[in-house]
Short mmCIF file of C-alpha atoms and ligand atoms in Angstrom, two decimals:
data_model
loop_
_atom_site.label_atom_id
_atom_site.label_comp_id
_atom_site.label_asym_id
_atom_site.label_seq_id
_atom_site.Cartn_x
_atom_site.Cartn_y
_atom_site.Cartn_z
CA MET A 1357 -40.45 -13.21 -0.35
CA THR A 1358 -40.96 -10.32 1.99
CA GLN A 1359 -38.69 -7.38 1.57
CA LEU A 1360 -37.94 -4.92 4.29
CA TRP A 1361 -39.39 -2.26 2.10
CA GLY A 1362 -42.15 -4.40 0.60
CA GLY A 1363 -45.19 -2.37 1.66
CA ARG A 1364 -45.73 -0.29 -1.44
CA PHE A 1365 -45.10 -3.19 -3.83
CA SER A 1366 -47.73 -5.50 -5.18
CA GLU A 1367 -45.28 -7.77 -6.98
CA GLY A 1368 -41.93 -9.17 -5.98
CA MET A 1369 -38.72 -8.85 -7.96
CA THR A 1370 -37.95 -11.39 -10.65
CA PRO A 1371 -35.31 -13.86 -9.48
CA LEU A 1372 -32.64 -12.41 -11.73
CA MET A 1373 -33.36 -8.91 -10.47
CA HIS A 1374 -33.11 -10.26 -6.98
CA GLN A 1375 -29.71 -11.65 -7.65
CA PHE A 1376 -28.66 -8.48 -9.43
CA ASN A 1377 -29.75 -6.29 -6.54
CA ASP A 1378 -28.39 -8.34 -3.67
CA SER A 1379 -25.13 -7.30 -2.08
CA ILE A 1380 -25.22 -9.71 0.85
CA TYR A 1381 -22.73 -12.10 -0.73
CA PHE A 1382 -20.04 -9.46 -0.43
CA ASP A 1383 -21.20 -6.92 2.17
CA VAL A 1384 -21.65 -9.69 4.74
CA ARG A 1385 -18.05 -8.80 5.57
CA LEU A 1386 -19.37 -5.66 7.24
CA TRP A 1387 -21.26 -7.65 9.89
CA GLU A 1388 -19.18 -6.52 12.82
CA ALA A 1389 -19.28 -2.86 11.89
CA ASP A 1390 -23.01 -3.16 11.22
CA LEU A 1391 -23.64 -4.59 14.67
CA ASP A 1392 -21.50 -1.94 16.33
CA GLY A 1393 -23.41 0.77 14.50
CA SER A 1394 -26.76 -0.71 15.49
CA MET A 1395 -25.75 -1.10 19.14
CA ALA A 1396 -24.82 2.55 19.34
CA TYR A 1397 -27.94 3.60 17.46
CA ALA A 1398 -30.18 1.66 19.83
CA ARG A 1399 -28.64 3.56 22.74
CA ALA A 1400 -29.01 6.86 20.94
CA LEU A 1401 -32.69 6.14 20.29
CA ALA A 1402 -33.22 5.57 24.00
CA ARG A 1403 -31.34 8.76 24.88
CA ALA A 1404 -33.61 10.65 22.49
CA GLY A 1405 -36.65 9.08 24.19
CA VAL A 1406 -37.75 7.31 21.00
CA ILE A 1407 -37.58 3.94 22.70
CA THR A 1408 -37.35 3.04 26.36
CA GLU A 1409 -34.14 1.98 28.05
CA GLU A 1410 -35.68 -1.47 28.46
CA GLU A 1411 -36.30 -1.69 24.74
CA ALA A 1412 -32.73 -0.58 24.08
CA ASP A 1413 -31.54 -3.35 26.40
CA ILE A 1414 -33.60 -5.92 24.52
CA LEU A 1415 -32.24 -4.70 21.22
CA GLN A 1416 -28.67 -4.79 22.48
CA ASP A 1417 -29.19 -8.24 23.87
CA GLY A 1418 -30.51 -9.47 20.56
CA LEU A 1419 -27.68 -7.80 18.68
CA ASP A 1420 -25.24 -9.55 20.99
CA GLN A 1421 -26.80 -12.88 20.06
CA VAL A 1422 -26.53 -12.03 16.38
CA ARG A 1423 -22.91 -11.09 16.96
CA ALA A 1424 -22.22 -14.45 18.55
CA GLU A 1425 -23.83 -16.20 15.61
CA PHE A 1426 -21.56 -14.41 13.18
CA ALA A 1427 -18.49 -14.84 15.34
CA GLN A 1428 -19.10 -18.58 15.62
CA ASN A 1429 -19.98 -18.91 11.97
CA ARG A 1430 -23.53 -19.97 12.79
CA PHE A 1431 -25.40 -17.10 11.20
CA GLU A 1432 -27.79 -18.47 8.62
CA LEU A 1433 -28.43 -16.36 5.59
CA LYS A 1434 -31.93 -16.41 4.13
CA ALA A 1435 -32.78 -15.95 0.48
CA SER A 1436 -34.58 -12.74 1.38
CA ASP A 1437 -31.49 -11.15 2.95
CA GLU A 1438 -30.69 -8.42 0.49
CA ASP A 1439 -27.67 -6.99 2.25
CA ILE A 1440 -25.99 -7.16 5.64
CA HIS A 1441 -28.28 -4.48 7.07
CA THR A 1442 -31.49 -6.31 6.20
CA ALA A 1443 -30.00 -9.65 7.26
CA VAL A 1444 -29.18 -8.37 10.73
CA GLU A 1445 -32.54 -6.71 11.16
CA ARG A 1446 -34.38 -9.82 9.98
CA ARG A 1447 -32.51 -12.01 12.43
CA LEU A 1448 -32.94 -9.54 15.25
CA GLY A 1449 -36.69 -9.72 14.67
CA GLU A 1450 -36.61 -13.49 14.92
CA LEU A 1451 -34.72 -13.27 18.19
CA VAL A 1452 -36.42 -10.40 20.03
CA GLY A 1453 -39.74 -9.98 18.23
CA GLU A 1454 -41.54 -6.78 17.33
CA VAL A 1455 -39.27 -4.37 19.14
CA ALA A 1456 -36.64 -5.09 16.47
CA GLY A 1457 -38.80 -3.04 14.15
CA LYS A 1458 -37.99 0.08 16.19
CA LEU A 1459 -34.26 -0.03 15.60
CA HIS A 1460 -34.36 1.50 12.15
CA THR A 1461 -36.39 4.55 13.30
CA GLY A 1462 -34.89 7.64 11.70
CA ARG A 1463 -32.10 5.61 10.18
CA SER A 1464 -31.62 4.73 6.54
CA ARG A 1465 -29.48 2.13 4.92
CA ASN A 1466 -27.83 5.10 3.25
CA ASP A 1467 -26.29 6.45 6.44
CA GLN A 1468 -25.95 2.93 7.78
CA ALA A 1469 -23.96 1.58 4.80
CA ALA A 1470 -21.73 4.65 4.84
CA THR A 1471 -21.12 4.23 8.57
CA ASP A 1472 -20.39 0.52 8.30
CA THR A 1473 -17.94 0.99 5.47
CA ARG A 1474 -16.06 3.74 7.28
CA LEU A 1475 -15.88 1.73 10.49
CA TRP A 1476 -14.67 -1.33 8.63
CA LEU A 1477 -12.08 0.61 6.67
CA LYS A 1478 -10.71 2.31 9.78
CA ARG A 1479 -9.96 -1.10 11.25
CA GLN A 1480 -8.36 -2.32 8.04
CA ILE A 1481 -6.21 0.80 7.87
CA ALA A 1482 -4.76 0.01 11.29
CA GLN A 1483 -3.72 -3.42 9.97
CA LEU A 1484 -2.38 -2.08 6.71
CA ARG A 1485 -0.33 0.48 8.56
CA ALA A 1486 1.18 -2.25 10.73
CA GLU A 1487 2.09 -4.26 7.61
CA VAL A 1488 3.78 -1.26 6.02
CA VAL A 1489 5.80 -0.82 9.20
CA LYS A 1490 6.83 -4.49 9.16
CA LEU A 1491 8.04 -4.20 5.58
CA GLN A 1492 10.01 -1.10 6.52
CA GLN A 1493 11.56 -3.00 9.41
CA ALA A 1494 12.58 -5.83 7.07
CA ILE A 1495 14.18 -3.27 4.75
CA ILE A 1496 16.04 -1.60 7.60
CA ALA A 1497 17.38 -4.92 8.88
CA LYS A 1498 18.45 -6.13 5.42
CA ALA A 1499 20.09 -2.79 4.62
CA ASP A 1500 22.11 -3.15 7.82
CA GLU A 1501 23.09 -6.73 7.02
CA TYR A 1502 24.61 -5.81 3.65
CA PHE A 1503 25.31 -2.20 4.48
CA ASN A 1504 28.61 -1.75 2.62
CA VAL A 1505 28.03 -3.97 -0.39
CA ILE A 1506 28.66 -1.83 -3.46
CA MET A 1507 26.52 -2.46 -6.50
CA PRO A 1508 25.80 -0.78 -9.80
CA GLY A 1509 23.22 1.97 -9.55
CA TYR A 1510 21.08 2.09 -12.66
CA THR A 1511 19.41 4.69 -14.80
CA HIS A 1512 17.63 3.46 -17.94
CA LEU A 1513 18.57 0.00 -16.61
CA GLN A 1514 22.14 0.80 -17.68
CA GLN A 1515 24.93 0.78 -15.13
CA ALA A 1516 25.35 4.39 -14.10
CA GLN A 1517 27.28 4.93 -10.86
CA PRO A 1518 28.31 2.68 -7.98
CA VAL A 1519 25.98 2.80 -4.96
CA ARG A 1520 25.57 0.93 -1.72
CA PHE A 1521 23.13 -1.98 -1.71
CA SER A 1522 21.74 -0.43 1.46
CA HIS A 1523 21.20 2.85 -0.35
CA TRP A 1524 19.21 1.13 -3.06
CA LEU A 1525 17.11 -0.85 -0.59
CA LEU A 1526 16.47 2.12 1.69
CA SER A 1527 15.08 4.04 -1.26
CA TYR A 1528 12.07 1.73 -0.95
CA GLY A 1529 11.95 2.34 2.78
CA TRP A 1530 11.43 6.04 2.04
CA MET A 1531 8.74 5.37 -0.53
CA LEU A 1532 6.92 3.36 2.11
CA GLN A 1533 7.43 6.15 4.61
CA ARG A 1534 5.53 8.50 2.32
CA ASP A 1535 2.89 5.80 1.88
CA ARG A 1536 2.51 5.69 5.62
CA GLU A 1537 2.22 9.47 5.83
CA ARG A 1538 -0.42 9.46 3.11
CA LEU A 1539 -2.34 6.74 4.93
CA ASP A 1540 -2.29 8.71 8.17
CA ASP A 1541 -3.41 11.82 6.38
CA LEU A 1542 -6.34 10.22 4.60
CA THR A 1543 -7.44 8.49 7.79
CA GLN A 1544 -8.71 11.83 9.05
CA ARG A 1545 -11.18 11.88 6.22
CA VAL A 1546 -12.24 8.28 6.78
CA ASP A 1547 -12.74 8.95 10.48
CA VAL A 1548 -16.01 10.87 10.06
CA LEU A 1549 -19.41 9.70 11.32
CA PRO A 1550 -22.26 9.72 8.76
CA LEU A 1551 -24.81 8.01 11.06
CA GLY A 1552 -27.67 10.33 11.92
CA SER A 1553 -27.90 11.69 8.39
CA GLY A 1554 -30.94 9.56 7.57
CA ALA A 1555 -31.62 8.89 3.92
CA LEU A 1556 -30.33 12.32 2.94
CA ALA A 1557 -32.08 15.07 4.89
CA GLY A 1558 -31.03 14.41 8.46
CA ASN A 1559 -32.50 12.84 11.56
CA PRO A 1560 -35.82 14.16 12.89
CA LEU A 1561 -35.65 12.53 16.33
CA GLY A 1562 -33.05 14.65 18.04
CA ILE A 1563 -30.48 11.87 17.76
CA ASP A 1564 -27.35 12.86 19.67
CA ARG A 1565 -24.70 12.54 17.00
CA PRO A 1566 -21.75 13.48 19.23
CA PHE A 1567 -22.86 10.58 21.45
CA LEU A 1568 -22.86 8.26 18.42
CA ALA A 1569 -19.42 9.50 17.34
CA GLU A 1570 -18.06 8.90 20.80
CA ALA A 1571 -19.64 5.45 21.09
CA LEU A 1572 -18.29 4.35 17.72
CA GLY A 1573 -14.91 6.03 18.08
CA PHE A 1574 -15.22 8.53 15.24
CA ALA A 1575 -13.06 11.64 15.48
CA ALA A 1576 -15.43 13.88 13.54
CA ILE A 1577 -19.09 14.16 12.53
CA SER A 1578 -20.25 14.88 9.00
CA ALA A 1579 -21.54 18.44 8.69
CA ASN A 1580 -23.99 17.94 5.83
CA SER A 1581 -26.34 14.99 5.63
CA MET A 1582 -26.58 15.11 1.82
CA ASP A 1583 -22.80 15.06 1.53
CA ALA A 1584 -22.57 12.35 4.18
CA VAL A 1585 -24.67 9.76 2.35
CA GLY A 1586 -23.21 10.50 -1.07
CA ASP A 1587 -19.55 10.98 -0.17
CA ARG A 1588 -17.23 8.28 -1.45
CA ASP A 1589 -14.16 10.55 -1.71
CA TYR A 1590 -12.58 8.76 1.20
CA LEU A 1591 -12.73 5.54 -0.79
CA VAL A 1592 -11.22 7.19 -3.84
CA GLU A 1593 -8.43 8.48 -1.64
CA PHE A 1594 -7.92 5.13 -0.05
CA LEU A 1595 -7.82 3.31 -3.38
CA SER A 1596 -5.37 5.93 -4.67
CA TRP A 1597 -3.23 5.26 -1.65
CA ALA A 1598 -3.42 1.55 -2.31
CA ALA A 1599 -2.55 2.00 -5.98
CA ILE A 1600 0.51 4.07 -5.11
CA THR A 1601 1.64 1.65 -2.42
CA GLN A 1602 1.13 -1.43 -4.60
CA MET A 1603 2.97 0.34 -7.41
CA HIS A 1604 5.92 0.81 -5.05
CA LEU A 1605 5.83 -2.89 -4.16
CA SER A 1606 5.67 -3.68 -7.85
CA ARG A 1607 8.80 -1.68 -8.59
CA LEU A 1608 10.63 -3.36 -5.74
CA ALA A 1609 9.45 -6.69 -7.12
CA GLU A 1610 10.66 -5.80 -10.59
CA ASP A 1611 14.12 -4.83 -9.31
CA LEU A 1612 14.39 -8.08 -7.40
CA ILE A 1613 13.16 -10.19 -10.32
CA ILE A 1614 15.91 -8.69 -12.45
CA TYR A 1615 18.55 -8.90 -9.73
CA SER A 1616 17.73 -12.54 -9.03
CA SER A 1617 17.94 -13.64 -12.68
CA ARG A 1618 20.90 -15.72 -13.73
CA GLU A 1619 22.31 -12.90 -15.83
CA PHE A 1620 22.50 -10.67 -12.76
CA GLY A 1621 22.76 -13.09 -9.85
CA PHE A 1622 22.95 -10.24 -7.34
CA VAL A 1623 20.42 -11.74 -4.95
CA THR A 1624 18.82 -15.08 -4.21
CA ILE A 1625 15.15 -15.27 -3.34
CA ALA A 1626 14.43 -17.83 -0.63
CA ASP A 1627 12.75 -21.08 -1.67
CA ALA A 1628 9.90 -20.18 0.66
CA TYR A 1629 8.91 -17.40 -1.74
CA SER A 1630 9.57 -19.23 -4.99
CA THR A 1631 7.86 -21.92 -7.03
CA GLY A 1632 8.99 -24.48 -9.57
CA SER A 1633 7.95 -25.44 -13.06
CA SER A 1634 5.75 -28.44 -13.90
CA LEU A 1635 7.89 -29.16 -16.93
CA MET A 1636 11.43 -27.85 -16.37
CA PRO A 1637 12.95 -29.53 -13.32
CA GLN A 1638 15.68 -26.91 -12.90
CA LYS A 1639 13.37 -23.93 -12.66
CA LYS A 1640 12.96 -21.74 -9.63
CA ASN A 1641 10.77 -18.76 -10.25
CA ALA A 1642 10.16 -15.70 -8.10
CA ASP A 1643 6.39 -16.06 -8.28
CA SER A 1644 5.94 -14.09 -5.07
CA LEU A 1645 7.38 -11.03 -6.77
CA GLU A 1646 5.63 -11.61 -10.06
CA LEU A 1647 2.29 -11.82 -8.27
CA ILE A 1648 2.97 -8.60 -6.40
CA ARG A 1649 3.75 -6.96 -9.73
CA GLY A 1650 0.80 -8.61 -11.44
CA LYS A 1651 -1.74 -7.73 -8.77
CA THR A 1652 -0.90 -4.07 -9.21
CA GLY A 1653 -3.11 -4.21 -12.28
CA ARG A 1654 -6.25 -5.02 -10.34
CA VAL A 1655 -5.51 -2.44 -7.63
CA VAL A 1656 -5.08 0.33 -10.19
CA GLY A 1657 -8.16 -1.00 -11.98
CA HIS A 1658 -10.27 -0.73 -8.83
CA LEU A 1659 -9.34 2.93 -8.47
CA THR A 1660 -10.27 3.60 -12.08
CA GLY A 1661 -13.46 1.61 -11.67
CA LEU A 1662 -14.55 3.55 -8.60
CA LEU A 1663 -13.87 6.94 -10.14
CA THR A 1664 -15.74 5.93 -13.27
CA MET A 1665 -18.68 4.64 -11.24
CA LEU A 1666 -18.90 7.91 -9.31
CA LYS A 1667 -18.29 10.47 -11.98
CA GLY A 1668 -21.80 10.91 -13.34
CA LEU A 1669 -23.86 10.36 -10.21
CA PRO A 1670 -26.48 12.88 -9.23
CA SER A 1671 -26.43 13.75 -5.55
CA THR A 1672 -26.93 12.11 -3.05
CA TYR A 1673 -27.08 8.31 -2.66
CA ASP A 1674 -27.55 6.21 -5.79
CA LYS A 1675 -27.58 2.45 -5.94
CA ASP A 1676 -24.52 2.63 -8.14
CA MET A 1677 -22.65 3.23 -4.91
CA GLN A 1678 -23.24 -0.32 -3.80
CA GLU A 1679 -20.51 -1.04 -6.36
CA ASP A 1680 -17.97 0.64 -4.06
CA LYS A 1681 -17.53 -2.41 -1.84
CA GLU A 1682 -16.09 -5.17 -4.00
CA PRO A 1683 -13.19 -3.05 -5.27
CA LEU A 1684 -12.58 -1.85 -1.74
CA PHE A 1685 -12.56 -5.35 -0.26
CA ASP A 1686 -10.41 -6.78 -3.01
CA THR A 1687 -7.95 -3.91 -2.70
CA VAL A 1688 -7.59 -4.39 1.05
CA ASP A 1689 -7.20 -8.16 0.61
CA THR A 1690 -4.56 -7.67 -2.07
CA LEU A 1691 -2.51 -5.22 -0.01
CA LEU A 1692 -2.84 -7.29 3.15
CA MET A 1693 -1.23 -10.19 1.24
CA SER A 1694 1.28 -8.29 -0.87
CA LEU A 1695 2.81 -6.32 2.01
CA PRO A 1696 3.73 -9.31 4.21
CA ILE A 1697 4.87 -11.30 1.17
CA ALA A 1698 7.19 -8.45 0.21
CA ALA A 1699 8.43 -8.26 3.81
CA GLY A 1700 9.12 -12.00 3.81
CA VAL A 1701 11.00 -11.86 0.52
CA VAL A 1702 13.16 -8.98 1.75
CA ALA A 1703 13.81 -10.59 5.14
CA THR A 1704 14.97 -13.86 3.59
CA LEU A 1705 16.91 -12.74 0.54
CA THR A 1706 20.66 -13.17 0.36
CA VAL A 1707 23.12 -10.97 -1.50
CA ASP A 1708 26.09 -12.19 -3.49
CA ALA A 1709 28.61 -9.36 -3.14
CA SER A 1710 31.27 -10.91 -5.34
CA ARG A 1711 28.85 -11.65 -8.20
CA ILE A 1712 27.81 -8.05 -7.98
CA TYR A 1713 31.40 -6.86 -7.99
CA ASP A 1714 32.23 -8.98 -11.05
CA SER A 1715 29.35 -7.50 -12.97
CA MET A 1716 30.41 -3.92 -12.44
CA ASP A 1717 31.54 -2.03 -15.50
CA SER A 1718 34.57 0.16 -14.94
CA ALA A 1719 32.95 2.74 -17.21
CA MET A 1720 30.90 3.65 -14.11
CA LEU A 1721 34.08 5.38 -12.95
CA ALA A 1722 33.99 7.83 -15.85
CA THR A 1723 32.33 10.44 -13.66
CA GLU A 1724 35.14 9.98 -11.14
CA LEU A 1725 37.70 10.61 -13.83
CA ALA A 1726 35.90 13.81 -14.81
CA ASP A 1727 35.64 14.88 -11.17
CA TYR A 1728 39.37 14.17 -10.82
CA LEU A 1729 40.15 16.60 -13.62
CA VAL A 1730 37.78 19.13 -12.06
CA SER A 1731 39.76 18.80 -8.82
CA LYS A 1732 42.82 19.77 -10.85
CA GLY A 1733 41.08 22.90 -12.08
CA LEU A 1734 39.52 21.85 -15.40
CA PRO A 1735 35.94 23.13 -15.95
CA PHE A 1736 33.48 20.24 -15.75
CA ARG A 1737 32.21 20.57 -19.34
CA GLN A 1738 35.75 20.15 -20.72
CA ALA A 1739 36.50 17.33 -18.31
CA HIS A 1740 33.31 15.55 -19.40
CA HIS A 1741 34.33 15.78 -23.05
CA LEU A 1742 37.85 14.61 -22.44
CA VAL A 1743 36.78 11.63 -20.37
CA GLY A 1744 34.36 10.72 -23.14
CA GLU A 1745 37.39 10.34 -25.40
CA ILE A 1746 39.14 8.18 -22.83
CA VAL A 1747 36.08 5.97 -22.51
CA ARG A 1748 36.00 5.59 -26.29
CA LYS A 1749 39.63 4.57 -26.22
CA ALA A 1750 39.00 2.03 -23.44
CA ILE A 1751 36.21 0.49 -25.50
CA GLU A 1752 38.46 0.35 -28.56
CA LEU A 1753 41.19 -1.38 -26.59
CA ASP A 1754 38.68 -3.48 -24.66
CA GLN A 1755 40.38 -2.50 -21.40
CA PRO A 1756 38.89 -1.41 -18.09
CA LEU A 1757 38.91 2.32 -17.55
CA PHE A 1758 40.99 2.10 -14.39
CA SER A 1759 43.74 -0.07 -15.92
CA PHE A 1760 45.45 2.52 -18.06
CA PRO A 1761 48.99 3.38 -17.00
CA LEU A 1762 49.53 6.97 -15.98
CA ALA A 1763 51.29 7.81 -19.24
CA ALA A 1764 48.21 6.73 -21.19
CA TYR A 1765 46.00 9.14 -19.23
CA GLN A 1766 48.57 11.86 -19.64
CA GLN A 1767 48.29 11.58 -23.42
CA PHE A 1768 44.80 13.02 -22.96
CA SER A 1769 45.71 15.70 -20.45
CA PRO A 1770 48.82 16.85 -18.56
CA LEU A 1771 46.59 17.34 -15.52
CA PHE A 1772 46.70 13.62 -14.74
CA GLU A 1773 49.11 12.78 -11.92
CA ARG A 1774 50.07 9.73 -9.91
CA ASP A 1775 47.06 9.97 -7.60
CA VAL A 1776 44.65 9.27 -10.46
CA HIS A 1777 44.42 5.52 -9.84
CA SER A 1778 43.41 5.99 -6.24
CA TRP A 1779 40.31 7.81 -7.50
CA LEU A 1780 39.25 4.96 -9.70
CA THR A 1781 37.70 2.43 -7.37
CA PHE A 1782 34.02 1.70 -6.94
CA ASN A 1783 34.28 2.11 -3.20
CA ARG A 1784 35.87 5.48 -3.40
CA ALA A 1785 33.33 6.58 -5.99
CA ALA A 1786 30.54 5.66 -3.61
CA ASP A 1787 32.20 7.05 -0.53
CA ARG A 1788 32.89 10.47 -2.01
CA ARG A 1789 29.16 11.08 -2.02
CA THR A 1790 28.84 12.20 1.56
CA SER A 1791 26.32 15.01 1.08
CA LEU A 1792 22.98 14.48 2.75
CA GLY A 1793 21.09 11.77 0.86
CA GLY A 1794 24.18 10.46 -0.97
CA THR A 1795 25.54 6.93 -1.13
CA GLY A 1796 28.70 7.62 0.93
CA GLU A 1797 28.97 5.46 4.05
CA SER A 1798 28.30 8.25 6.53
CA ALA A 1799 25.40 9.62 4.51
CA VAL A 1800 23.70 6.23 4.19
CA ARG A 1801 24.22 5.60 7.91
CA GLU A 1802 22.53 8.91 8.59
CA GLN A 1803 19.46 8.11 6.49
CA TRP A 1804 19.36 4.57 7.89
CA GLU A 1805 19.22 6.02 11.41
CA ALA A 1806 16.64 8.60 10.38
CA LEU A 1807 14.35 6.03 8.83
CA ARG A 1808 14.75 3.66 11.72
CA ARG A 1809 13.75 6.39 14.13
CA LEU A 1810 10.66 7.17 12.07
CA VAL A 1811 9.72 3.50 11.97
CA GLU A 1812 10.42 2.72 15.61
CA GLU A 1813 8.57 5.79 16.78
CA ARG A 1814 5.85 4.92 14.27
CA VAL A 1815 5.74 8.47 12.96
N1 LIG B 976 -26.60 -2.36 0.02
C1 LIG B 976 -26.71 -0.95 -0.15
C2 LIG B 976 -25.34 -0.32 -0.47
O1 LIG B 976 -24.36 -0.91 -0.18
C3 LIG B 976 -27.24 -0.32 1.09
C4 LIG B 976 -27.92 0.97 0.86
C5 LIG B 976 -29.21 0.78 0.15
N2 LIG B 976 -29.96 1.96 0.17
C6 LIG B 976 -31.00 2.08 -0.62
N3 LIG B 976 -31.62 3.19 -0.55
N4 LIG B 976 -31.36 1.14 -1.43
O2 LIG B 976 -25.26 0.75 -1.04
#
């Protein structure tokens, strides 16, 4: 087998080493980026006078043919194709002959692999961003549909205070908004051209790097060739982003798994996002949500794996870095499935307002009772204590907190008057919270509008 770099070797690799070293079976996914990079580099070589314009034309023509082969699924891999870069160059040679051997002048697979990965990731980021937006849109629409449904808000998974369903759901819309901001921010650091850095020391041919950046659509050019070939920070950032985003999806999934259980019955997950059991005919499981939650493990694992792989590497490029691609690809694949699945689940779920109402514990109105006493002039600490005693009594009597007659309240404090019962409804409890960010109707409408604006304007 002839390797691209075979000249100084008298023996070939053992078959197992070959297999161990090859990355073609996964980095073949970079074919389009690799061809784009090579097209631009061929032009840059001609501009620098390293090859003639005619030779550049021949190279571009050949690369176009290779592109068509990949696009039409006709590209034939050979056993000697170590990675996507060598595969393309090998095929180019078969198509255009000796001139193919000029394409790699001054270029290394180190700057080439870095360029391909960045180009590829930029394109994936555009798709991921669009999927995040679609999930936000599903959330905004569903929040509107069930805007005024009141449900228990939880802390410690214990009923805490009444909130709007829309308020709960929009909380995820805001998490995703930050995810989108983080994605935009890190994109600046992905959008940097490494090509023209050579193996590590730079390009000796006067390659016009601004021309390359322009041709390939990169916003910036790496300033240090050693940094450029060894930098994988942008992947660490991206995988961190993915881990955070998938973690958000996982928490949404967990909420919905709980809310859709029989014990809760707050929501129903559409059949289209559920599966059955091979044994129990009655079962309908929210596998969509469980898989979102479950796949979070691998996404977090990929981040840990990448950081661990990088941590001890001497500068600049080391072959260890070839291990950056599988976690990256798998992470992108996982997010590009999980985001639309989550959007579909949200878009199709239905809410059972009366089941929710029936499940609500009147003890959630204890804070209202304390606030009531505060409105009558009692310091909050004392009110808190006193209401604690009332709650204890209600538990003893097994009676809802709001069902006591006025005289019963008055046994605890003379501050209670006839208006006390009007304070003790879940709706009123929610609607009193009108401060910015609260669950009161006007406040939720305000944040709903704000988020919608951010999503529709894509900012
Ligand atoms: N397949 C390699 C990678 O992904 C390409 C770079 C190889 N460079 C080298 N000097 N062996 O990292």
